[in-house]
Amino acid sequence: MTSVTRPEAGVDPGALTYRVDGMDCASCVLKVERMVGALPGTAAVTASFTRQTLTLHLDERRTPRTLLETNLRALGYAPSLLSPAAQPATQPAQAGPDLTGHSRRRAPASLAWSRTTQGRLVITSGVLLAAAWLLGFAEPRFATAGYVAAALLGVWPLARKALASARLGDPFSINMLVSLAAIGAVAIGEAPEGAVVVFFFAVGELLEGVAAGRARAGIQALTALTPNTALLVGAAGLQEVPAAELQVGQTVQVNPGGRVPADGTIVSGTSSLDDSPVTGESVPVTKSPGDHVYAGSINASGVLRVQVNAAAADNTIARIIQLVEEAEGNKAPTARFIDRFSRSYTPGVVLVAALVALLPPLLGGAWHDWLYKGISLLLIGCPCALVLSVPASITSALSAGTRRGLLVKGGGALETIGRVRTVAFDKTGTLTAGQPQVTDIIGLNLPTQDVLRLAAAVETGSSHPLARAITARAAQAGLTLPHVMDAQAIPGRAVTATAEGRALSVASPRHAASLAPLSAALQARLTRLEEQGRTAVLLLDGAQPLGILALRDEPRADARSAIAELRALGVRTVMLTGDNARTGQAIARDLGLEVQADLLPGDKLRVIDGYKTQGGVAMVGDGINDAPALAHSDVGIAMGGGTDVALETADAALLHERVTGVADLVRLSRATMRNIRINLAFALGLKAIFLVTTLLGHTNLWMAVLADTGATALVTANALRLLRWAPHRSAPVPASPAPHPA
């Protein structure tokens, strides 16, 4: 057995990760997690459908690893331990950290269906079934033997897995129902129908595996986007190194046509980059020094030099895949209900089938007829299609959304987004571009140049967009900033520091008024600026105003269209901002939405509580001060250019920076829920039809199996339609003209 070598930094040394071949559906994941979780000494058990992996903590003094692997094989799965030692040292180009921090191998190429174990079983049992049918024209006795052989061959692996499931605590598995039905059919002299039953069931499982491969392919393809090698810039020139070995702070060169090997910041060069593999944004973006680039993006034209900001295990693609995998564990409420229902449903099916098979004959009915009906009910009652109906749709939707820059962190969030009645937006960096410009500098008791110089000094070190705008304006003017001490931020109110012997602050007018009353003339000047959609701040010496700085942050190009699309979907929109009411109203009037202004972070939570009582609310933001509101809302949505805090707190993220992505999330959620309702109708409708026809004597066994296999095929095909989902774009709504500068 392969031993686990020392894991890389940041990896839990107590965790084991297995690749589990054959774990091709949601019920498989549930089965594996239940079995492993019931073993003594196991903890933190997580099975991933997307990567076909099982991660757990294992106390081998209580449960040896060999027992765990034996149990997995008994259930029909093939476990292989993933570890750094599994990757030969002679193949560095193939190495790279996976999301657990272990050495990653490229995902093995998918086998053709005919070469898989399930494919070979389908072919063999199909050949035997066809041979038996042909023999029936020559000698019926040989045909009967052929049907019995086909039935027993097909049922053997099912019966073996059914017995293993029963031994491990799950006596009412789907495999048990089909095995009982097939063996019962042979026992009552209906071997041909028993053979057809197991053949159809095997075909259904094969189709399920093929569909699972298609659903996970979109996510797994992301792992191949990052190049294997990178051109490292060093003292001796360019050196080709494995991309997985790049360290934060190193500089790499990206030539035209090449892929960016790591998340980083451009230090030299200008080029158009195709970010579509990461963000879903189809239009190339021109980037220059200071701009951020993603691992996997394609450099279209110029030569770029990029400083690495994140190790391979922490780049954007790795985080996307990790969040998608974690999303599998965050089940939709509908999926959790179906899971609970199926635990009682399957034993109920067995009980009803037994009563139908035994009670009427004991009361004088024909044994053969009622045993036949009981066996049919076992097949009709198989919950495979029912269990698959929700997670198959959710998995397809998550994959389709991720490929288009819409990252949703679970089925619960995906289901909720489509039901919210209100979407609340932060202003700066969300509805606006987050790049405000200083438009006015007004000196009150100080020359304008000194107002800018001292304000920029106070704002040095702050990452707030307004602070960056002020310091950038000072840099453009070539001003020398004084040294500051004791700098600190008062969220939503002011930034303070000591400079040139003064206790300075850059404060909101409301905070300044709380320190000392503002004159009527000063209030009038502030009002005029704010009515023009500008954000005004005051430079204070203690409580004494020294000057005014006005800034304006223009709305994003698609913000007005996004608000119109949400209104068309029946969703109320409101802007929550810490800006003053006049500035907020000017922006909101331009975009066509409601506004609540002068809000501190705590105020936003109270406002969101109010909207929650009116049918649910989603909050869209990008900054650190948005994180509490994102977490407090029914669904938090982070903009792709936002802070790590916002991205980690949110339930969904727009990897591109388009506000219209919010409407796309609502559409994706509603499309998914429609798909799920259709799936449930397929699964339950077919069962209801075949239940009635079976009790009336109109359904034979091979038709009864279609109630499950046929429903499974329909449910799977319908769920796969979501892989082709694409956002619907309405005509852009023209923006209102911006106010004329003062």
XYZ file of C-alpha atoms in Angstrom:
742
model
C 0.000 0.000 0.000
C 1.243 3.481 -0.818
C 2.188 5.476 2.236
C 1.360 9.111 2.727
C 4.364 11.382 2.604
C 4.640 14.700 4.377
C 1.973 17.045 3.019
C 2.772 20.507 1.791
C 2.320 23.665 3.816
C -1.273 24.517 4.629
C -2.507 20.935 4.339
C -4.025 19.116 7.293
C -1.482 16.360 8.009
C -4.209 14.104 9.435
C -6.340 14.023 6.276
C -6.398 11.160 3.783
C -7.586 11.734 0.221
C -8.653 8.892 -2.070
C -9.663 8.896 -5.688
C -12.817 6.742 -5.873
C -13.488 5.469 -9.383
C -17.127 4.606 -10.059
C -18.590 7.293 -7.760
C -20.728 8.652 -10.575
C -23.896 9.983 -8.993
C -25.262 11.818 -6.002
C -26.588 8.602 -4.468
C -23.096 7.103 -4.790
C -21.633 10.056 -2.883
C -24.295 9.697 -0.208
C -23.689 5.931 0.041
C -19.924 6.364 0.410
C -20.245 9.110 3.027
C -22.742 7.068 5.073
C -20.617 3.927 4.985
C -17.333 5.654 5.808
C -18.916 7.890 8.436
C -20.253 4.825 10.269
C -16.778 3.316 10.673
C -15.126 3.806 14.089
C -12.354 6.386 14.105
C -13.483 8.358 11.025
C -14.194 12.088 11.037
C -14.624 15.007 8.614
C -15.776 12.639 5.850
C -16.325 14.444 2.541
C -16.907 12.817 -0.843
C -16.588 14.931 -3.993
C -18.590 13.972 -7.057
C -16.710 16.484 -9.234
C -13.252 15.025 -8.597
C -14.369 11.532 -7.537
C -12.454 11.923 -4.282
C -13.004 10.950 -0.672
C -11.330 12.980 2.093
C -11.410 11.983 5.744
C -9.576 11.791 9.044
C -8.895 8.198 10.073
C -7.736 6.775 13.394
C -6.076 3.583 12.123
C -5.949 2.143 15.636
C -9.735 1.801 15.452
C -10.247 1.201 11.707
C -7.251 0.065 9.606
C -6.925 1.703 6.225
C -7.098 -1.737 4.598
C -10.610 -2.244 6.052
C -11.752 1.117 4.699
C -10.467 0.257 1.215
C -11.951 -3.249 1.357
C -15.379 -1.838 2.228
C -15.207 0.634 -0.650
C -14.356 -2.163 -3.078
C -17.195 -4.278 -1.712
C -19.602 -1.476 -2.612
C -18.275 -1.538 -6.171
C -15.822 1.378 -6.032
C -12.103 1.400 -6.767
C -10.181 3.531 -4.222
C -6.626 4.714 -4.824
C -4.769 6.819 -2.279
C -3.583 10.194 -3.548
C -0.209 11.291 -2.173
C 2.945 13.115 -3.307
C 4.671 9.784 -3.635
C 2.188 8.732 -6.279
C 3.760 11.160 -8.757
C 7.055 10.021 -10.333
C 9.840 12.539 -9.918
C 10.754 12.148 -13.564
C 7.562 13.881 -14.673
C 7.717 17.382 -13.216
C 5.745 18.869 -16.066
C 2.713 16.894 -14.985
C 2.965 17.872 -11.354
C 1.063 20.604 -9.639
C -0.738 21.059 -6.373
C -4.293 19.938 -6.168
C -6.774 21.663 -3.946
C -5.812 19.627 -0.935
C -2.212 20.719 -1.316
C -1.045 17.282 -2.457
C 0.961 16.804 -5.597
C -1.500 16.821 -8.459
C -1.471 14.615 -11.497
C -3.448 15.573 -14.546
C -6.794 13.818 -14.437
C -6.534 10.552 -16.320
C -8.181 10.523 -19.693
C -11.695 9.151 -19.571
C -12.038 5.631 -20.917
C -14.430 4.919 -23.745
C -17.677 3.563 -22.295
C -17.049 0.162 -23.899
C -13.781 -0.226 -21.956
C -15.252 0.487 -18.529
C -16.363 -2.299 -16.179
C -19.985 -1.235 -16.558
C -19.626 -1.014 -20.335
C -18.226 -4.534 -20.560
C -21.076 -5.808 -18.385
C -23.659 -4.182 -20.683
C -22.017 -5.630 -23.791
C -21.672 -9.145 -22.353
C -25.209 -9.345 -20.960
C -26.570 -7.807 -24.173
C -24.779 -10.404 -26.301
C -26.120 -13.237 -24.127
C -29.617 -11.771 -24.280
C -29.465 -11.495 -28.072
C -28.014 -15.012 -28.381
C -30.797 -16.462 -26.208
C -33.413 -14.703 -28.316
C -31.925 -16.108 -31.528
C -31.700 -19.604 -30.035
C -35.386 -19.414 -29.299
C -36.066 -19.828 -33.019
C -34.067 -23.085 -33.130
C -34.454 -24.735 -29.727
C -36.456 -23.116 -26.875
C -34.617 -25.167 -24.194
C -31.299 -23.577 -25.139
C -32.949 -20.176 -25.193
C -34.145 -20.614 -21.606
C -30.617 -21.493 -20.484
C -29.311 -18.428 -22.286
C -31.831 -16.163 -20.575
C -30.985 -17.637 -17.175
C -27.264 -17.112 -17.844
C -27.824 -13.520 -18.967
C -29.980 -12.794 -15.899
C -27.530 -14.358 -13.426
C -24.498 -12.731 -15.063
C -26.122 -9.314 -14.899
C -27.432 -9.725 -11.366
C -24.199 -11.088 -9.862
C -22.374 -7.731 -9.429
C -25.601 -6.124 -8.240
C -26.243 -8.842 -5.666
C -22.648 -8.684 -4.443
C -22.899 -4.901 -3.901
C -26.349 -5.303 -2.334
C -25.028 -7.812 0.216
C -22.066 -5.567 0.979
C -24.403 -2.605 1.514
C -26.579 -4.703 3.814
C -23.528 -5.823 5.795
C -22.427 -2.190 6.120
C -25.783 -0.938 7.359
C -27.857 -0.221 4.218
C -30.102 -3.253 3.607
C -32.587 -1.422 1.357
C -30.299 -0.283 -1.432
C -31.325 0.091 -5.071
C -29.073 -2.854 -5.916
C -30.994 -4.990 -3.423
C -34.345 -4.157 -5.051
C -33.143 -5.004 -8.565
C -31.396 -8.185 -7.371
C -34.531 -9.443 -5.628
C -36.606 -8.657 -8.701
C -34.257 -10.416 -11.140
C -33.732 -13.490 -8.962
C -37.466 -13.652 -8.265
C -38.215 -13.519 -11.989
C -35.893 -16.463 -12.652
C -37.414 -18.377 -9.716
C -40.995 -18.097 -11.040
C -39.967 -19.107 -14.574
C -39.710 -15.638 -16.104
C -35.979 -15.751 -16.903
C -36.350 -13.783 -20.202
C -37.914 -10.852 -18.400
C -35.388 -11.112 -15.563
C -32.568 -10.904 -18.127
C -34.149 -7.849 -19.759
C -34.538 -6.211 -16.332
C -30.867 -6.457 -15.393
C -29.794 -5.478 -18.915
C -31.900 -2.303 -18.850
C -30.692 -1.506 -15.338
C -27.061 -1.937 -16.417
C -27.685 0.342 -19.406
C -29.227 2.914 -17.066
C -26.177 2.847 -14.775
C -23.888 3.144 -17.792
C -25.793 6.196 -19.076
C -25.661 7.693 -15.607
C -21.871 7.307 -15.552
C -21.506 8.864 -19.001
C -23.717 11.781 -17.975
C -21.735 12.225 -14.761
C -18.549 12.468 -16.795
C -20.049 15.202 -18.945
C -21.292 17.124 -15.906
C -17.909 17.094 -14.176
C -15.845 17.669 -17.338
C -16.517 21.408 -17.334
C -15.048 21.796 -13.844
C -12.167 19.365 -14.306
C -11.183 21.167 -17.511
C -10.251 24.181 -15.385
C -7.309 22.244 -13.933
C -5.745 22.073 -17.393
C -5.900 25.833 -17.986
C -2.736 26.666 -16.049
C 0.401 25.906 -18.095
C 2.797 23.279 -16.801
C 5.845 25.528 -17.123
C 6.671 29.205 -16.705
C 9.485 31.525 -17.850
C 11.078 32.736 -14.613
C 12.926 36.054 -14.808
C 16.209 35.801 -12.915
C 19.649 37.363 -12.742
C 20.890 34.957 -15.422
C 17.940 35.714 -17.738
C 14.901 33.575 -18.502
C 14.662 30.071 -17.079
C 11.911 27.546 -17.742
C 10.602 26.135 -14.455
C 7.535 24.110 -13.396
C 4.624 26.512 -12.830
C 3.782 24.636 -9.632
C 7.107 25.714 -8.101
C 6.581 29.467 -8.566
C 6.760 31.442 -5.352
C 5.096 34.684 -4.320
C 7.248 37.660 -5.282
C 8.978 36.042 -8.258
C 8.637 37.575 -11.730
C 7.664 35.604 -14.834
C 7.513 36.528 -18.497
C 4.417 35.755 -20.572
C 4.971 35.811 -24.322
C 2.257 36.537 -26.915
C -0.058 33.542 -27.317
C 0.991 32.055 -23.982
C -1.077 31.439 -20.881
C -0.391 33.280 -17.630
C 1.144 30.704 -15.235
C 0.092 32.319 -11.948
C -2.089 35.013 -10.430
C -0.089 38.211 -10.339
C 0.374 41.891 -11.126
C 1.811 43.232 -14.376
C 5.113 45.027 -13.742
C 5.947 45.806 -17.376
C 4.246 45.571 -20.759
C 0.753 46.165 -22.107
C -1.403 43.572 -23.830
C -4.932 42.307 -24.380
C -5.751 39.289 -22.245
C -8.492 36.749 -22.785
C -9.871 36.099 -19.284
C -12.779 33.975 -20.526
C -11.396 30.692 -19.120
C -11.633 32.226 -15.643
C -14.344 34.899 -15.715
C -16.486 33.861 -18.680
C -15.936 37.344 -20.142
C -15.651 36.834 -23.899
C -14.168 40.247 -24.761
C -10.359 40.528 -24.307
C -9.319 43.113 -21.728
C -6.362 45.464 -22.255
C -4.111 45.458 -19.196
C -0.967 47.380 -18.298
C 1.426 47.764 -15.329
C -0.399 47.628 -12.025
C -3.301 45.525 -13.338
C -4.102 42.101 -11.942
C -3.929 38.980 -14.144
C -5.314 35.484 -13.590
C -3.572 32.162 -13.959
C -4.863 30.535 -17.161
C -5.645 33.787 -19.009
C -4.341 33.954 -22.597
C -1.937 36.744 -23.545
C -2.999 37.981 -26.980
C -0.280 40.362 -28.153
C 2.436 42.071 -26.089
C 5.202 40.635 -23.917
C 4.302 40.892 -20.229
C 6.304 40.562 -17.064
C 4.178 39.547 -14.105
C 4.977 39.476 -10.400
C 3.512 36.335 -8.802
C 0.942 37.118 -6.093
C -0.272 33.611 -5.216
C 1.119 30.092 -5.162
C -0.401 27.558 -7.534
C -2.563 26.015 -4.800
C -4.048 29.452 -4.011
C -4.598 30.906 -7.471
C -8.009 31.946 -8.748
C -8.643 28.721 -10.682
C -7.748 26.585 -7.656
C -10.063 28.635 -5.469
C -12.902 28.375 -7.993
C -12.608 24.580 -8.148
C -12.357 24.329 -4.376
C -15.446 26.453 -3.863
C -17.395 24.438 -6.449
C -16.403 21.194 -4.721
C -17.396 22.588 -1.345
C -20.695 23.622 -2.920
C -21.578 19.955 -3.404
C -21.879 19.564 0.353
C -24.212 22.570 0.637
C -27.344 20.826 -0.540
C -30.478 22.586 -1.649
C -33.433 22.249 0.740
C -35.243 20.217 -1.923
C -32.293 17.802 -2.150
C -32.166 17.384 1.635
C -35.893 16.607 1.658
C -35.493 13.990 -1.091
C -32.600 12.375 0.828
C -34.712 12.114 3.985
C -37.722 10.890 2.024
C -35.732 8.161 0.245
C -34.569 6.642 3.547
C -38.174 5.802 4.426
C -39.402 5.375 0.875
C -37.268 2.360 -0.102
C -38.152 0.167 2.924
C -41.776 1.131 2.278
C -41.505 -0.096 -1.305
C -40.157 -3.452 -0.126
C -42.989 -3.774 2.412
C -45.700 -2.935 -0.135
C -44.204 -5.324 -2.715
C -44.101 -8.115 -0.127
C -47.729 -7.504 0.853
C -48.858 -7.493 -2.808
C -46.933 -10.708 -3.490
C -48.123 -12.635 -0.399
C -51.499 -11.419 0.868
C -53.694 -12.044 -2.224
C -52.364 -15.624 -2.745
C -52.945 -16.380 0.935
C -56.508 -15.217 0.424
C -56.986 -17.460 -2.600
C -55.305 -15.618 -5.472
C -52.905 -17.128 -8.013
C -49.361 -17.256 -6.630
C -47.642 -16.721 -9.968
C -49.670 -13.644 -10.893
C -49.257 -11.875 -7.563
C -45.584 -12.780 -7.155
C -45.088 -11.329 -10.618
C -46.849 -8.108 -9.593
C -44.828 -7.895 -6.381
C -41.578 -8.237 -8.317
C -42.759 -5.544 -10.719
C -43.452 -3.205 -7.792
C -39.881 -3.669 -6.569
C -38.649 -2.339 -9.905
C -41.208 0.451 -10.130
C -40.355 1.577 -6.607
C -36.584 1.920 -7.174
C -35.766 5.481 -5.997
C -32.801 5.987 -8.349
C -34.521 8.544 -10.597
C -36.044 10.302 -7.609
C -32.737 10.597 -5.738
C -30.967 11.761 -8.904
C -33.580 14.334 -9.926
C -32.300 17.219 -7.760
C -28.494 16.807 -7.535
C -28.164 16.096 -11.264
C -29.763 19.456 -12.041
C -27.786 21.282 -9.357
C -24.468 19.828 -10.556
C -25.169 20.771 -14.176
C -26.239 24.281 -13.172
C -23.158 24.870 -10.999
C -20.933 23.723 -13.865
C -22.736 25.898 -16.443
C -22.642 28.925 -14.174
C -18.951 28.548 -13.330
C -18.008 28.370 -17.013
C -19.815 31.683 -17.501
C -18.287 33.502 -14.548
C -21.133 32.833 -12.084
C -19.784 31.002 -9.050
C -22.446 29.662 -6.671
C -21.285 27.959 -3.490
C -24.006 25.377 -3.134
C -27.429 24.116 -4.054
C -28.996 25.972 -1.134
C -27.762 29.338 -2.410
C -28.688 28.455 -5.990
C -32.241 27.601 -4.960
C -32.632 30.737 -2.818
C -31.345 33.288 -5.364
C -34.312 32.742 -7.659
C -36.798 33.319 -4.816
C -35.518 36.614 -3.406
C -37.861 39.562 -3.809
C -35.267 42.299 -3.202
C -31.667 42.776 -4.345
C -29.681 45.313 -2.327
C -26.539 46.794 -3.892
C -23.586 48.475 -2.292
C -22.617 51.570 -4.315
C -18.849 52.004 -4.466
C -17.154 49.251 -6.471
C -20.442 47.466 -7.122
C -22.855 49.745 -8.967
C -19.984 52.119 -9.659
C -16.585 51.289 -11.109
C -14.870 51.817 -7.768
C -12.426 54.294 -9.297
C -13.564 57.727 -8.091
C -11.762 60.849 -9.269
C -11.203 64.065 -7.330
C -13.323 66.703 -9.080
C -13.110 69.656 -6.659
C -10.621 70.893 -4.044
C -11.826 73.848 -1.998
C -9.669 75.591 0.602
C -11.466 77.097 3.587
C -8.741 78.112 5.990
C -5.885 76.706 3.901
C -4.609 76.920 0.285
C -6.049 74.203 -1.983
C -2.597 72.663 -2.545
C -2.148 72.227 1.208
C -5.649 70.760 1.520
C -4.745 68.082 -1.014
C -1.279 67.513 0.477
C -2.488 67.016 4.052
C -5.544 64.981 3.051
C -3.375 62.649 0.974
C -0.970 62.250 3.883
C -3.827 61.234 6.208
C -5.190 58.778 3.623
C -1.795 57.151 2.949
C -2.032 53.453 3.710
C -5.823 53.269 3.364
C -7.190 50.940 0.686
C -10.559 52.680 0.442
C -11.362 53.808 -3.137
C -11.795 57.432 -2.004
C -8.425 57.326 -0.259
C -6.744 55.941 -3.368
C -8.290 58.703 -5.477
C -6.994 61.436 -3.152
C -3.464 60.007 -2.946
C -3.400 59.482 -6.730
C -4.367 63.151 -7.307
C -1.575 64.261 -4.962
C 0.924 62.070 -6.825
C -0.192 63.568 -10.150
C 0.431 67.030 -8.707
C 3.925 65.992 -7.585
C 3.275 66.914 -3.944
C 5.619 65.834 -1.148
C 3.576 64.380 1.680
C 4.462 64.967 5.323
C 5.176 62.104 7.707
C 2.116 60.966 9.669
C 1.712 59.174 12.975
C -1.111 57.366 14.778
C -3.117 56.765 11.607
C -6.395 54.927 12.122
C -9.755 54.493 10.424
C -13.193 55.009 11.952
C -15.351 52.886 9.599
C -17.974 54.907 7.777
C -16.908 58.135 9.459
C -13.298 59.270 9.092
C -9.596 58.521 8.786
C -7.394 60.250 11.365
C -3.649 60.870 11.747
C -1.173 63.307 13.261
C 0.868 65.362 10.753
C 2.907 68.531 11.141
C 1.792 68.723 14.752
C -1.919 68.717 13.885
C -4.610 66.157 14.751
C -5.953 65.850 11.209
C -8.848 63.819 9.836
C -10.562 63.294 6.509
C -14.190 62.920 7.526
C -17.695 62.658 6.177
C -19.793 65.819 6.616
C -22.044 64.006 9.055
C -19.090 63.012 11.258
C -17.670 66.523 11.049
C -21.053 67.952 12.135
C -21.067 65.619 15.135
C -17.792 67.191 16.286
C -18.865 70.819 15.824
C -21.731 72.609 14.023
C -20.992 73.468 10.381
C -21.688 76.997 9.154
C -24.639 77.647 6.845
C -22.294 78.699 4.017
C -20.285 75.484 4.327
C -23.469 73.387 4.425
C -24.677 75.109 1.255
C -21.426 74.329 -0.596
C -21.587 70.696 0.499
C -25.232 70.467 -0.601
C -24.455 71.779 -4.101
C -21.676 69.224 -4.564
C -23.795 66.348 -3.303
C -26.754 67.258 -5.513
C -24.385 66.836 -8.480
C -23.716 63.228 -7.439
C -20.363 63.964 -5.837
C -19.101 62.570 -2.558
C -17.774 65.385 -0.394
C -15.317 64.913 2.486
C -13.862 67.482 4.847
C -10.248 67.930 5.946
C -10.409 68.757 9.659
C -7.897 69.999 12.194
C -9.545 68.669 15.310
C -13.091 69.931 14.703
C -12.051 72.893 12.525
C -12.713 72.487 8.751
C -9.660 73.258 6.612
C -11.029 72.317 3.199
C -13.395 70.271 1.065
C -12.551 67.520 -1.414
C -15.293 66.332 -3.789
C -15.093 63.052 -5.684
C -17.332 61.293 -8.162
C -17.408 57.588 -8.988
C -19.169 56.921 -12.303
C -21.691 54.053 -12.547
C -20.595 50.907 -14.336
C -21.549 50.808 -18.006
C -24.026 47.956 -17.496
C -25.464 49.019 -14.134
C -28.607 50.646 -15.587
C -29.305 47.621 -17.811
C -28.812 45.285 -14.842
C -31.373 47.171 -12.744
C -33.859 47.128 -15.645
C -33.379 43.365 -16.115
C -34.002 42.691 -12.426
C -37.172 44.793 -12.524
C -38.324 42.781 -15.558
C -37.800 39.631 -13.481
C -40.056 41.035 -10.768
C -37.219 41.789 -8.345
C -37.107 45.025 -6.328
C -33.737 46.830 -6.361
C -32.292 49.189 -3.769
C -28.899 50.807 -3.220
C -27.449 50.821 0.302
C -24.670 53.356 0.709
C -22.731 55.159 3.373
C -22.775 58.248 1.167
C -25.013 61.174 2.030
C -28.603 61.120 0.859
C -28.181 63.710 -1.914
C -25.222 61.906 -3.528
C -26.984 58.563 -3.198
C -30.175 59.925 -4.729
C -28.281 61.424 -7.674
C -26.689 58.024 -8.508
C -29.913 56.099 -7.851
C -31.946 58.479 -10.018
C -29.482 57.930 -12.863
C -29.737 54.130 -12.543
C -33.441 53.854 -11.764
C -33.503 52.208 -8.332
C -34.383 53.023 -4.736
C -31.749 54.238 -2.298
C -31.076 54.234 1.426
C -28.115 56.442 2.263
C -26.044 57.618 5.259
C -25.741 53.980 6.355
C -22.983 52.656 8.579
C -22.161 48.909 8.336
C -24.447 48.214 11.288
C -27.261 50.207 9.690
C -27.093 48.013 6.590
C -27.775 44.944 8.734
C -30.944 46.524 10.150
C -32.129 47.491 6.668
C -31.493 43.946 5.382
C -33.485 42.518 8.311
C -36.420 44.617 7.167
C -36.212 43.336 3.595
C -35.962 39.753 4.842
C -39.483 40.010 6.196
C -40.715 41.066 2.751
C -39.796 37.863 0.909
C -36.042 37.459 1.066
C -33.104 39.673 0.120
C -29.816 39.254 -1.739
C -26.947 41.644 -0.970
C -24.355 42.514 -3.629
C -21.057 44.064 -2.533
C -17.301 43.980 -2.896
C -15.607 45.534 0.118
C -14.591 44.592 3.651
C -17.395 46.753 5.054
C -19.851 44.717 2.949
C -18.860 41.379 4.494
C -21.295 41.561 7.478
C -24.191 42.470 5.158
C -23.264 39.703 2.707
C -23.280 37.164 5.525
C -26.499 38.517 7.060
C -28.614 38.488 3.896
C -30.456 35.449 2.562
C -27.904 35.323 -0.284
C -24.654 37.291 -0.405
C -23.202 37.995 -3.865
C -19.628 39.296 -4.217
C -18.278 41.157 -7.229
C -15.236 39.466 -8.811
C -12.935 42.420 -8.237
C -13.806 42.528 -4.550
C -11.791 41.740 -1.469
C -11.006 38.211 -0.305
C -13.162 38.831 2.772
C -16.214 39.561 0.612
C -15.549 36.600 -1.689
C -15.192 34.180 1.243
C -18.257 35.544 3.063
C -20.587 35.538 0.060
C -22.772 32.658 -1.117
C -22.097 33.485 -4.771
C -19.552 35.504 -6.731
C -19.479 37.246 -10.102
C -16.028 36.365 -11.445
C -16.392 39.009 -14.138
C -17.228 42.534 -12.996
C -20.627 42.923 -14.694
C -23.630 43.953 -12.632
C -25.846 42.103 -15.126
C -24.440 38.924 -13.606
C -26.913 39.369 -10.735
C -29.858 39.036 -13.126
C -28.078 36.065 -14.732
C -27.859 34.375 -11.320
C -31.602 34.850 -10.817
C -32.287 33.379 -14.275
C -29.948 30.422 -13.642
C -31.634 29.708 -10.319
C -35.110 29.810 -11.820
C -34.049 27.666 -14.794
C -32.594 25.130 -12.350
C -35.732 24.981 -10.226
C -37.899 24.531 -13.355
C -35.576 21.713 -14.386
C -35.882 20.092 -10.961
C -39.683 20.301 -11.002
C -39.752 18.649 -14.423
C -37.391 15.928 -13.147
C -39.576 15.217 -10.142
C -42.618 15.077 -12.425
C -40.818 12.563 -14.678
C -39.696 10.418 -11.746
C -42.991 10.355 -9.850
C -45.276 10.451 -12.899
C -43.789 7.372 -14.549
C -43.896 5.482 -11.264
C -47.544 6.390 -10.724
C -48.482 5.297 -14.257
C -46.670 1.969 -14.014
C -47.980 1.334 -10.492
C -51.569 1.507 -11.740
C -50.915 -0.541 -14.893
C -49.046 -3.199 -12.889
C -51.837 -3.679 -10.356
C -54.296 -3.910 -13.257
C -52.122 -6.580 -14.873
C -51.113 -4.586 -17.957
C -47.378 -4.192 -17.209
C -44.720 -6.894 -17.535
C -41.302 -6.842 -15.844
C -39.250 -5.378 -18.631
C -41.770 -2.543 -18.927
C -41.758 -2.043 -15.147
C -38.019 -1.478 -15.105
C -38.604 1.470 -17.439
C -40.389 3.174 -14.539
C -36.944 3.489 -12.968
C -34.381 3.168 -15.776
C -36.510 5.159 -18.187
C -37.162 7.841 -15.602
C -33.441 7.926 -14.766
C -32.581 8.421 -18.428
C -35.165 11.204 -18.788
C -34.053 12.918 -15.587
C -30.384 12.731 -16.588
C -31.012 14.012 -20.109
C -33.133 16.856 -18.790
C -30.493 17.828 -16.211
C -27.785 17.840 -18.869
C -29.747 20.477 -20.774
C -28.601 22.927 -18.096
C -25.009 22.489 -19.268
C -26.028 24.469 -22.352
C -27.583 27.269 -20.299
C -26.406 30.737 -21.328
C -27.364 34.190 -20.013
C -30.081 36.001 -21.894
C -29.136 39.559 -22.791
C -31.797 42.189 -23.253
C -31.192 45.418 -25.148
C -28.913 47.789 -23.219
C -30.616 50.650 -21.400
C -29.011 54.014 -22.184
C -27.586 55.830 -19.203
C -28.761 59.267 -18.232
C -26.243 62.036 -18.829
C -23.943 62.771 -15.909
C -24.407 66.099 -14.120
C -22.378 68.965 -15.483
C -19.257 69.597 -13.383
C -19.372 72.558 -11.081
